[in-house]
Amino acid sequence: MSASPQHDRRTRMFRRARLGVLIAALAPLTAFAALLGFKFNVWSISFALDVLTLKVVPVLAVIGVFGALYAAFAALAERRYAGSLGLAAVVISLLTIGAFGWHYALARDARGGGDVSTNAADSPYYPERVIAARARDHAAPVPALADAGGCEVSFLPTQVAPSVAAYGLDKAGFDIPAAGVGGGSGTLITFWYNRTYDAVVRIRPGRTDVRVTARDPDHDQGKACRLARQILAGMTA
């Protein structure tokens, strides 16, 4: 006995909605695969971040919008059997586009070339312990002076207590192996792509300066600037 036309229509709409969900999910799945491949040393950060995440995934996100619309139309035609799939496709697409919009807004607002300081004319420098750690990590050399590169950060016009400097570093997520009267320094490793940042707070009479330097400035994307702002915010909270 052949299926009824109504059953065939339901099956067709369900399959269309399911296809739309798969298309909408391509972008987040590719981003997750890029991160997973990097974590397990399948490929480099340049391929995972620069190629897959920042070039391929945005294209897939746009395609995902059309996939979500395709699923939504199928869901409208057969709400009972395809409605949840249509809703899922739209939600996935909106979250993906929203995540990338948020990322690009952060990168645009927090600029800098991976080496940010509140004092470009007399930048704080790192202790030998940090310089040695950077050398072992084959990090980019630290110049004598930092170039904010468009990142807007200002020094604190006060001599903060060492505990305040340590608190600011801690609030920004830095490990603090050393802190004293003259300031403190710390290191942070991000969860996403294991990017490593060094930070130093220098305390002087009437002035406190901050410097944040990425060990891989090519993949900074404004993170050093945001971290410097977080340290300053922590010290003034």
mmCIF file with all atom_site columns, N, CA and C in Angstrom, residues 66-116:
data_model
loop_
_atom_site.group_PDB
_atom_site.id
_atom_site.type_symbol
_atom_site.label_atom_id
_atom_site.label_alt_id
_atom_site.label_comp_id
_atom_site.label_asym_id
_atom_site.label_entity_id
_atom_site.label_seq_id
_atom_site.pdbx_PDB_ins_code
_atom_site.Cartn_x
_atom_site.Cartn_y
_atom_site.Cartn_z
_atom_site.occupancy
_atom_site.B_iso_or_equiv
_atom_site.pdbx_formal_charge
_atom_site.auth_seq_id
_atom_site.auth_comp_id
_atom_site.auth_asym_id
_atom_site.auth_atom_id
_atom_site.pdbx_PDB_model_num
ATOM 1   N N  . PHE A 1 66  ? 21.156 30.919 4.995  1.00 0.00 ? 66  PHE A N  1
ATOM 2   C CA . PHE A 1 66  ? 20.250 30.396 3.960  1.00 0.00 ? 66  PHE A CA 1
ATOM 3   C C  . PHE A 1 66  ? 19.730 29.010 4.341  1.00 0.00 ? 66  PHE A C  1
ATOM 4   N N  . GLY A 1 67  ? 20.600 28.220 4.991  1.00 0.00 ? 67  GLY A N  1
ATOM 5   C CA . GLY A 1 67  ? 20.143 26.922 5.471  1.00 0.00 ? 67  GLY A CA 1
ATOM 6   C C  . GLY A 1 67  ? 19.046 27.060 6.506  1.00 0.00 ? 67  GLY A C  1
ATOM 7   N N  . ALA A 1 68  ? 19.191 28.049 7.389  1.00 0.00 ? 68  ALA A N  1
ATOM 8   C CA . ALA A 1 68  ? 18.173 28.289 8.411  1.00 0.00 ? 68  ALA A CA 1
ATOM 9   C C  . ALA A 1 68  ? 16.859 28.739 7.781  1.00 0.00 ? 68  ALA A C  1
ATOM 10  N N  . LEU A 1 69  ? 16.954 29.596 6.762  1.00 0.00 ? 69  LEU A N  1
ATOM 11  C CA . LEU A 1 69  ? 15.738 30.040 6.069  1.00 0.00 ? 69  LEU A CA 1
ATOM 12  C C  . LEU A 1 69  ? 15.063 28.869 5.354  1.00 0.00 ? 69  LEU A C  1
ATOM 13  N N  . TYR A 1 70  ? 15.873 28.020 4.768  1.00 0.00 ? 70  TYR A N  1
ATOM 14  C CA . TYR A 1 70  ? 15.346 26.832 4.085  1.00 0.00 ? 70  TYR A CA 1
ATOM 15  C C  . TYR A 1 70  ? 14.592 25.946 5.070  1.00 0.00 ? 70  TYR A C  1
ATOM 16  N N  . ALA A 1 71  ? 15.203 25.740 6.246  1.00 0.00 ? 71  ALA A N  1
ATOM 17  C CA . ALA A 1 71  ? 14.553 24.926 7.275  1.00 0.00 ? 71  ALA A CA 1
ATOM 18  C C  . ALA A 1 71  ? 13.306 25.607 7.819  1.00 0.00 ? 71  ALA A C  1
ATOM 19  N N  . ALA A 1 72  ? 13.358 26.932 7.938  1.00 0.00 ? 72  ALA A N  1
ATOM 20  C CA . ALA A 1 72  ? 12.210 27.666 8.477  1.00 0.00 ? 72  ALA A CA 1
ATOM 21  C C  . ALA A 1 72  ? 11.002 27.577 7.544  1.00 0.00 ? 72  ALA A C  1
ATOM 22  N N  . PHE A 1 73  ? 11.253 27.694 6.240  1.00 0.00 ? 73  PHE A N  1
ATOM 23  C CA . PHE A 1 73  ? 10.146 27.578 5.284  1.00 0.00 ? 73  PHE A CA 1
ATOM 24  C C  . PHE A 1 73  ? 9.539  26.180 5.315  1.00 0.00 ? 73  PHE A C  1
ATOM 25  N N  . ALA A 1 74  ? 10.413 25.169 5.455  1.00 0.00 ? 74  ALA A N  1
ATOM 26  C CA . ALA A 1 74  ? 9.908  23.798 5.562  1.00 0.00 ? 74  ALA A CA 1
ATOM 27  C C  . ALA A 1 74  ? 9.087  23.626 6.836  1.00 0.00 ? 74  ALA A C  1
ATOM 28  N N  . ALA A 1 75  ? 9.537  24.266 7.905  1.00 0.00 ? 75  ALA A N  1
ATOM 29  C CA . ALA A 1 75  ? 8.822  24.171 9.177  1.00 0.00 ? 75  ALA A CA 1
ATOM 30  C C  . ALA A 1 75  ? 7.464  24.863 9.110  1.00 0.00 ? 75  ALA A C  1
ATOM 31  N N  . LEU A 1 76  ? 7.413  25.985 8.405  1.00 0.00 ? 76  LEU A N  1
ATOM 32  C CA . LEU A 1 76  ? 6.134  26.685 8.261  1.00 0.00 ? 76  LEU A CA 1
ATOM 33  C C  . LEU A 1 76  ? 5.137  25.859 7.451  1.00 0.00 ? 76  LEU A C  1
ATOM 34  N N  . ALA A 1 77  ? 5.673  25.101 6.503  1.00 0.00 ? 77  ALA A N  1
ATOM 35  C CA . ALA A 1 77  ? 4.796  24.270 5.674  1.00 0.00 ? 77  ALA A CA 1
ATOM 36  C C  . ALA A 1 77  ? 4.284  23.047 6.425  1.00 0.00 ? 77  ALA A C  1
ATOM 37  N N  . GLU A 1 78  ? 5.059  22.597 7.397  1.00 0.00 ? 78  GLU A N  1
ATOM 38  C CA . GLU A 1 78  ? 4.667  21.402 8.153  1.00 0.00 ? 78  GLU A CA 1
ATOM 39  C C  . GLU A 1 78  ? 5.158  21.565 9.590  1.00 0.00 ? 78  GLU A C  1
ATOM 40  N N  . ARG A 1 79  ? 4.454  22.378 10.354 1.00 0.00 ? 79  ARG A N  1
ATOM 41  C CA . ARG A 1 79  ? 4.915  22.745 11.693 1.00 0.00 ? 79  ARG A CA 1
ATOM 42  C C  . ARG A 1 79  ? 4.987  21.557 12.641 1.00 0.00 ? 79  ARG A C  1
ATOM 43  N N  . ARG A 1 80  ? 4.052  20.684 12.547 1.00 0.00 ? 80  ARG A N  1
ATOM 44  C CA . ARG A 1 80  ? 3.983  19.587 13.514 1.00 0.00 ? 80  ARG A CA 1
ATOM 45  C C  . ARG A 1 80  ? 5.197  18.667 13.415 1.00 0.00 ? 80  ARG A C  1
ATOM 46  N N  . TYR A 1 81  ? 5.652  18.403 12.203 1.00 0.00 ? 81  TYR A N  1
ATOM 47  C CA . TYR A 1 81  ? 6.719  17.428 12.013 1.00 0.00 ? 81  TYR A CA 1
ATOM 48  C C  . TYR A 1 81  ? 8.086  18.070 11.764 1.00 0.00 ? 81  TYR A C  1
ATOM 49  N N  . ALA A 1 82  ? 8.112  19.320 11.370 1.00 0.00 ? 82  ALA A N  1
ATOM 50  C CA . ALA A 1 82  ? 9.388  19.969 11.060 1.00 0.00 ? 82  ALA A CA 1
ATOM 51  C C  . ALA A 1 82  ? 9.610  21.255 11.843 1.00 0.00 ? 82  ALA A C  1
ATOM 52  N N  . GLY A 1 83  ? 8.647  21.615 12.690 1.00 0.00 ? 83  GLY A N  1
ATOM 53  C CA . GLY A 1 83  ? 8.746  22.884 13.408 1.00 0.00 ? 83  GLY A CA 1
ATOM 54  C C  . GLY A 1 83  ? 9.963  22.994 14.303 1.00 0.00 ? 83  GLY A C  1
ATOM 55  N N  . SER A 1 84  ? 10.243 21.939 15.073 1.00 0.00 ? 84  SER A N  1
ATOM 56  C CA . SER A 1 84  ? 11.383 21.991 15.997 1.00 0.00 ? 84  SER A CA 1
ATOM 57  C C  . SER A 1 84  ? 12.705 22.073 15.252 1.00 0.00 ? 84  SER A C  1
ATOM 58  N N  . LEU A 1 85  ? 12.802 21.401 14.109 1.00 0.00 ? 85  LEU A N  1
ATOM 59  C CA . LEU A 1 85  ? 14.029 21.468 13.313 1.00 0.00 ? 85  LEU A CA 1
ATOM 60  C C  . LEU A 1 85  ? 14.222 22.863 12.724 1.00 0.00 ? 85  LEU A C  1
ATOM 61  N N  . GLY A 1 86  ? 13.146 23.458 12.260 1.00 0.00 ? 86  GLY A N  1
ATOM 62  C CA . GLY A 1 86  ? 13.241 24.815 11.734 1.00 0.00 ? 86  GLY A CA 1
ATOM 63  C C  . GLY A 1 86  ? 13.685 25.799 12.794 1.00 0.00 ? 86  GLY A C  1
ATOM 64  N N  . LEU A 1 87  ? 13.122 25.664 13.990 1.00 0.00 ? 87  LEU A N  1
ATOM 65  C CA . LEU A 1 87  ? 13.515 26.537 15.094 1.00 0.00 ? 87  LEU A CA 1
ATOM 66  C C  . LEU A 1 87  ? 14.980 26.326 15.461 1.00 0.00 ? 87  LEU A C  1
ATOM 67  N N  . ALA A 1 88  ? 15.418 25.074 15.487 1.00 0.00 ? 88  ALA A N  1
ATOM 68  C CA . ALA A 1 88  ? 16.810 24.771 15.823 1.00 0.00 ? 88  ALA A CA 1
ATOM 69  C C  . ALA A 1 88  ? 17.765 25.392 14.814 1.00 0.00 ? 88  ALA A C  1
ATOM 70  N N  . ALA A 1 89  ? 17.425 25.317 13.535 1.00 0.00 ? 89  ALA A N  1
ATOM 71  C CA . ALA A 1 89  ? 18.280 25.886 12.496 1.00 0.00 ? 89  ALA A CA 1
ATOM 72  C C  . ALA A 1 89  ? 18.407 27.397 12.654 1.00 0.00 ? 89  ALA A C  1
ATOM 73  N N  . VAL A 1 90  ? 17.293 28.061 12.932 1.00 0.00 ? 90  VAL A N  1
ATOM 74  C CA . VAL A 1 90  ? 17.314 29.519 13.107 1.00 0.00 ? 90  VAL A CA 1
ATOM 75  C C  . VAL A 1 90  ? 18.140 29.907 14.329 1.00 0.00 ? 90  VAL A C  1
ATOM 76  N N  . VAL A 1 91  ? 17.971 29.187 15.429 1.00 0.00 ? 91  VAL A N  1
ATOM 77  C CA . VAL A 1 91  ? 18.724 29.482 16.653 1.00 0.00 ? 91  VAL A CA 1
ATOM 78  C C  . VAL A 1 91  ? 20.219 29.283 16.428 1.00 0.00 ? 91  VAL A C  1
ATOM 79  N N  . ILE A 1 92  ? 20.593 28.178 15.791 1.00 0.00 ? 92  ILE A N  1
ATOM 80  C CA . ILE A 1 92  ? 22.010 27.910 15.516 1.00 0.00 ? 92  ILE A CA 1
ATOM 81  C C  . ILE A 1 92  ? 22.610 29.017 14.661 1.00 0.00 ? 92  ILE A C  1
ATOM 82  N N  . SER A 1 93  ? 21.894 29.415 13.629 1.00 0.00 ? 93  SER A N  1
ATOM 83  C CA . SER A 1 93  ? 22.390 30.461 12.736 1.00 0.00 ? 93  SER A CA 1
ATOM 84  C C  . SER A 1 93  ? 22.535 31.797 13.455 1.00 0.00 ? 93  SER A C  1
ATOM 85  N N  . LEU A 1 94  ? 21.532 32.158 14.254 1.00 0.00 ? 94  LEU A N  1
ATOM 86  C CA . LEU A 1 94  ? 21.593 33.426 14.988 1.00 0.00 ? 94  LEU A CA 1
ATOM 87  C C  . LEU A 1 94  ? 22.746 33.436 15.985 1.00 0.00 ? 94  LEU A C  1
ATOM 88  N N  . LEU A 1 95  ? 22.939 32.341 16.700 1.00 0.00 ? 95  LEU A N  1
ATOM 89  C CA . LEU A 1 95  ? 24.036 32.266 17.663 1.00 0.00 ? 95  LEU A CA 1
ATOM 90  C C  . LEU A 1 95  ? 25.390 32.350 16.968 1.00 0.00 ? 95  LEU A C  1
ATOM 91  N N  . THR A 1 96  ? 25.516 31.704 15.820 1.00 0.00 ? 96  THR A N  1
ATOM 92  C CA . THR A 1 96  ? 26.778 31.740 15.079 1.00 0.00 ? 96  THR A CA 1
ATOM 93  C C  . THR A 1 96  ? 27.090 33.144 14.590 1.00 0.00 ? 96  THR A C  1
ATOM 94  N N  . ILE A 1 97  ? 26.113 33.785 13.954 1.00 0.00 ? 97  ILE A N  1
ATOM 95  C CA . ILE A 1 97  ? 26.312 35.150 13.470 1.00 0.00 ? 97  ILE A CA 1
ATOM 96  C C  . ILE A 1 97  ? 26.576 36.095 14.635 1.00 0.00 ? 97  ILE A C  1
ATOM 97  N N  . GLY A 1 98  ? 25.852 35.906 15.734 1.00 0.00 ? 98  GLY A N  1
ATOM 98  C CA . GLY A 1 98  ? 26.058 36.750 16.909 1.00 0.00 ? 98  GLY A CA 1
ATOM 99  C C  . GLY A 1 98  ? 27.438 36.593 17.499 1.00 0.00 ? 98  GLY A C  1
ATOM 100 N N  . ALA A 1 99  ? 27.941 35.361 17.548 1.00 0.00 ? 99  ALA A N  1
ATOM 101 C CA . ALA A 1 99  ? 29.279 35.113 18.097 1.00 0.00 ? 99  ALA A CA 1
ATOM 102 C C  . ALA A 1 99  ? 30.348 35.792 17.263 1.00 0.00 ? 99  ALA A C  1
ATOM 103 N N  . PHE A 1 100 ? 30.222 35.716 15.949 1.00 0.00 ? 100 PHE A N  1
ATOM 104 C CA . PHE A 1 100 ? 31.225 36.354 15.095 1.00 0.00 ? 100 PHE A CA 1
ATOM 105 C C  . PHE A 1 100 ? 31.091 37.869 15.125 1.00 0.00 ? 100 PHE A C  1
ATOM 106 N N  . GLY A 1 101 ? 29.872 38.365 15.205 1.00 0.00 ? 101 GLY A N  1
ATOM 107 C CA . GLY A 1 101 ? 29.700 39.805 15.338 1.00 0.00 ? 101 GLY A CA 1
ATOM 108 C C  . GLY A 1 101 ? 30.329 40.327 16.614 1.00 0.00 ? 101 GLY A C  1
ATOM 109 N N  . TRP A 1 102 ? 30.152 39.587 17.703 1.00 0.00 ? 102 TRP A N  1
ATOM 110 C CA . TRP A 1 102 ? 30.758 39.963 18.988 1.00 0.00 ? 102 TRP A CA 1
ATOM 111 C C  . TRP A 1 102 ? 32.276 39.928 18.901 1.00 0.00 ? 102 TRP A C  1
ATOM 112 N N  . HIS A 1 103 ? 32.810 38.899 18.250 1.00 0.00 ? 103 HIS A N  1
ATOM 113 C CA . HIS A 1 103 ? 34.265 38.772 18.110 1.00 0.00 ? 103 HIS A CA 1
ATOM 114 C C  . HIS A 1 103 ? 34.845 39.941 17.320 1.00 0.00 ? 103 HIS A C  1
ATOM 115 N N  . TYR A 1 104 ? 34.236 40.279 16.194 1.00 0.00 ? 104 TYR A N  1
ATOM 116 C CA . TYR A 1 104 ? 34.760 41.359 15.366 1.00 0.00 ? 104 TYR A CA 1
ATOM 117 C C  . TYR A 1 104 ? 34.587 42.715 16.044 1.00 0.00 ? 104 TYR A C  1
ATOM 118 N N  . ALA A 1 105 ? 33.532 42.872 16.822 1.00 0.00 ? 105 ALA A N  1
ATOM 119 C CA . ALA A 1 105 ? 33.353 44.120 17.567 1.00 0.00 ? 105 ALA A CA 1
ATOM 120 C C  . ALA A 1 105 ? 34.454 44.288 18.606 1.00 0.00 ? 105 ALA A C  1
ATOM 121 N N  . LEU A 1 106 ? 34.810 43.201 19.290 1.00 0.00 ? 106 LEU A N  1
ATOM 122 C CA . LEU A 1 106 ? 35.901 43.257 20.258 1.00 0.00 ? 106 LEU A CA 1
ATOM 123 C C  . LEU A 1 106 ? 37.218 43.579 19.578 1.00 0.00 ? 106 LEU A C  1
ATOM 124 N N  . ALA A 1 107 ? 37.492 42.908 18.460 1.00 0.00 ? 107 ALA A N  1
ATOM 125 C CA . ALA A 1 107 ? 38.752 43.126 17.749 1.00 0.00 ? 107 ALA A CA 1
ATOM 126 C C  . ALA A 1 107 ? 38.847 44.550 17.225 1.00 0.00 ? 107 ALA A C  1
ATOM 127 N N  . ARG A 1 108 ? 37.736 45.128 16.799 1.00 0.00 ? 108 ARG A N  1
ATOM 128 C CA . ARG A 1 108 ? 37.744 46.492 16.287 1.00 0.00 ? 108 ARG A CA 1
ATOM 129 C C  . ARG A 1 108 ? 37.925 47.499 17.417 1.00 0.00 ? 108 ARG A C  1
ATOM 130 N N  . ASP A 1 109 ? 37.315 47.226 18.556 1.00 0.00 ? 109 ASP A N  1
ATOM 131 C CA . ASP A 1 109 ? 37.381 48.166 19.676 1.00 0.00 ? 109 ASP A CA 1
ATOM 132 C C  . ASP A 1 109 ? 38.724 48.115 20.390 1.00 0.00 ? 109 ASP A C  1
ATOM 133 N N  . ALA A 1 110 ? 39.289 46.935 20.536 1.00 0.00 ? 110 ALA A N  1
ATOM 134 C CA . ALA A 1 110 ? 40.554 46.770 21.258 1.00 0.00 ? 110 ALA A CA 1
ATOM 135 C C  . ALA A 1 110 ? 41.653 46.468 20.258 1.00 0.00 ? 110 ALA A C  1
ATOM 136 N N  . ARG A 1 111 ? 42.333 47.495 19.824 1.00 0.00 ? 111 ARG A N  1
ATOM 137 C CA . ARG A 1 111 ? 43.375 47.322 18.818 1.00 0.00 ? 111 ARG A CA 1
ATOM 138 C C  . ARG A 1 111 ? 44.727 47.112 19.489 1.00 0.00 ? 111 ARG A C  1
ATOM 139 N N  . GLY A 1 112 ? 45.745 47.151 18.657 1.00 0.00 ? 112 GLY A N  1
ATOM 140 C CA . GLY A 1 112 ? 47.095 46.958 19.186 1.00 0.00 ? 112 GLY A CA 1
ATOM 141 C C  . GLY A 1 112 ? 47.777 45.815 18.472 1.00 0.00 ? 112 GLY A C  1
ATOM 142 N N  . GLY A 1 113 ? 49.087 45.858 18.484 1.00 0.00 ? 113 GLY A N  1
ATOM 143 C CA . GLY A 1 113 ? 49.852 44.849 17.769 1.00 0.00 ? 113 GLY A CA 1
ATOM 144 C C  . GLY A 1 113 ? 50.374 43.739 18.633 1.00 0.00 ? 113 GLY A C  1
ATOM 145 N N  . GLY A 1 114 ? 49.774 43.533 19.782 1.00 0.00 ? 114 GLY A N  1
ATOM 146 C CA . GLY A 1 114 ? 50.219 42.463 20.663 1.00 0.00 ? 114 GLY A CA 1
ATOM 147 C C  . GLY A 1 114 ? 51.202 42.901 21.723 1.00 0.00 ? 114 GLY A C  1
ATOM 148 N N  . ASP A 1 115 ? 51.529 44.188 21.765 1.00 0.00 ? 115 ASP A N  1
ATOM 149 C CA . ASP A 1 115 ? 52.428 44.723 22.797 1.00 0.00 ? 115 ASP A CA 1
ATOM 150 C C  . ASP A 1 115 ? 51.905 46.095 23.192 1.00 0.00 ? 115 ASP A C  1
ATOM 151 N N  . VAL A 1 116 ? 51.193 46.155 24.292 1.00 0.00 ? 116 VAL A N  1
ATOM 152 C CA . VAL A 1 116 ? 50.464 47.362 24.692 1.00 0.00 ? 116 VAL A CA 1
ATOM 153 C C  . VAL A 1 116 ? 50.979 47.870 26.025 1.00 0.00 ? 116 VAL A C  1
#
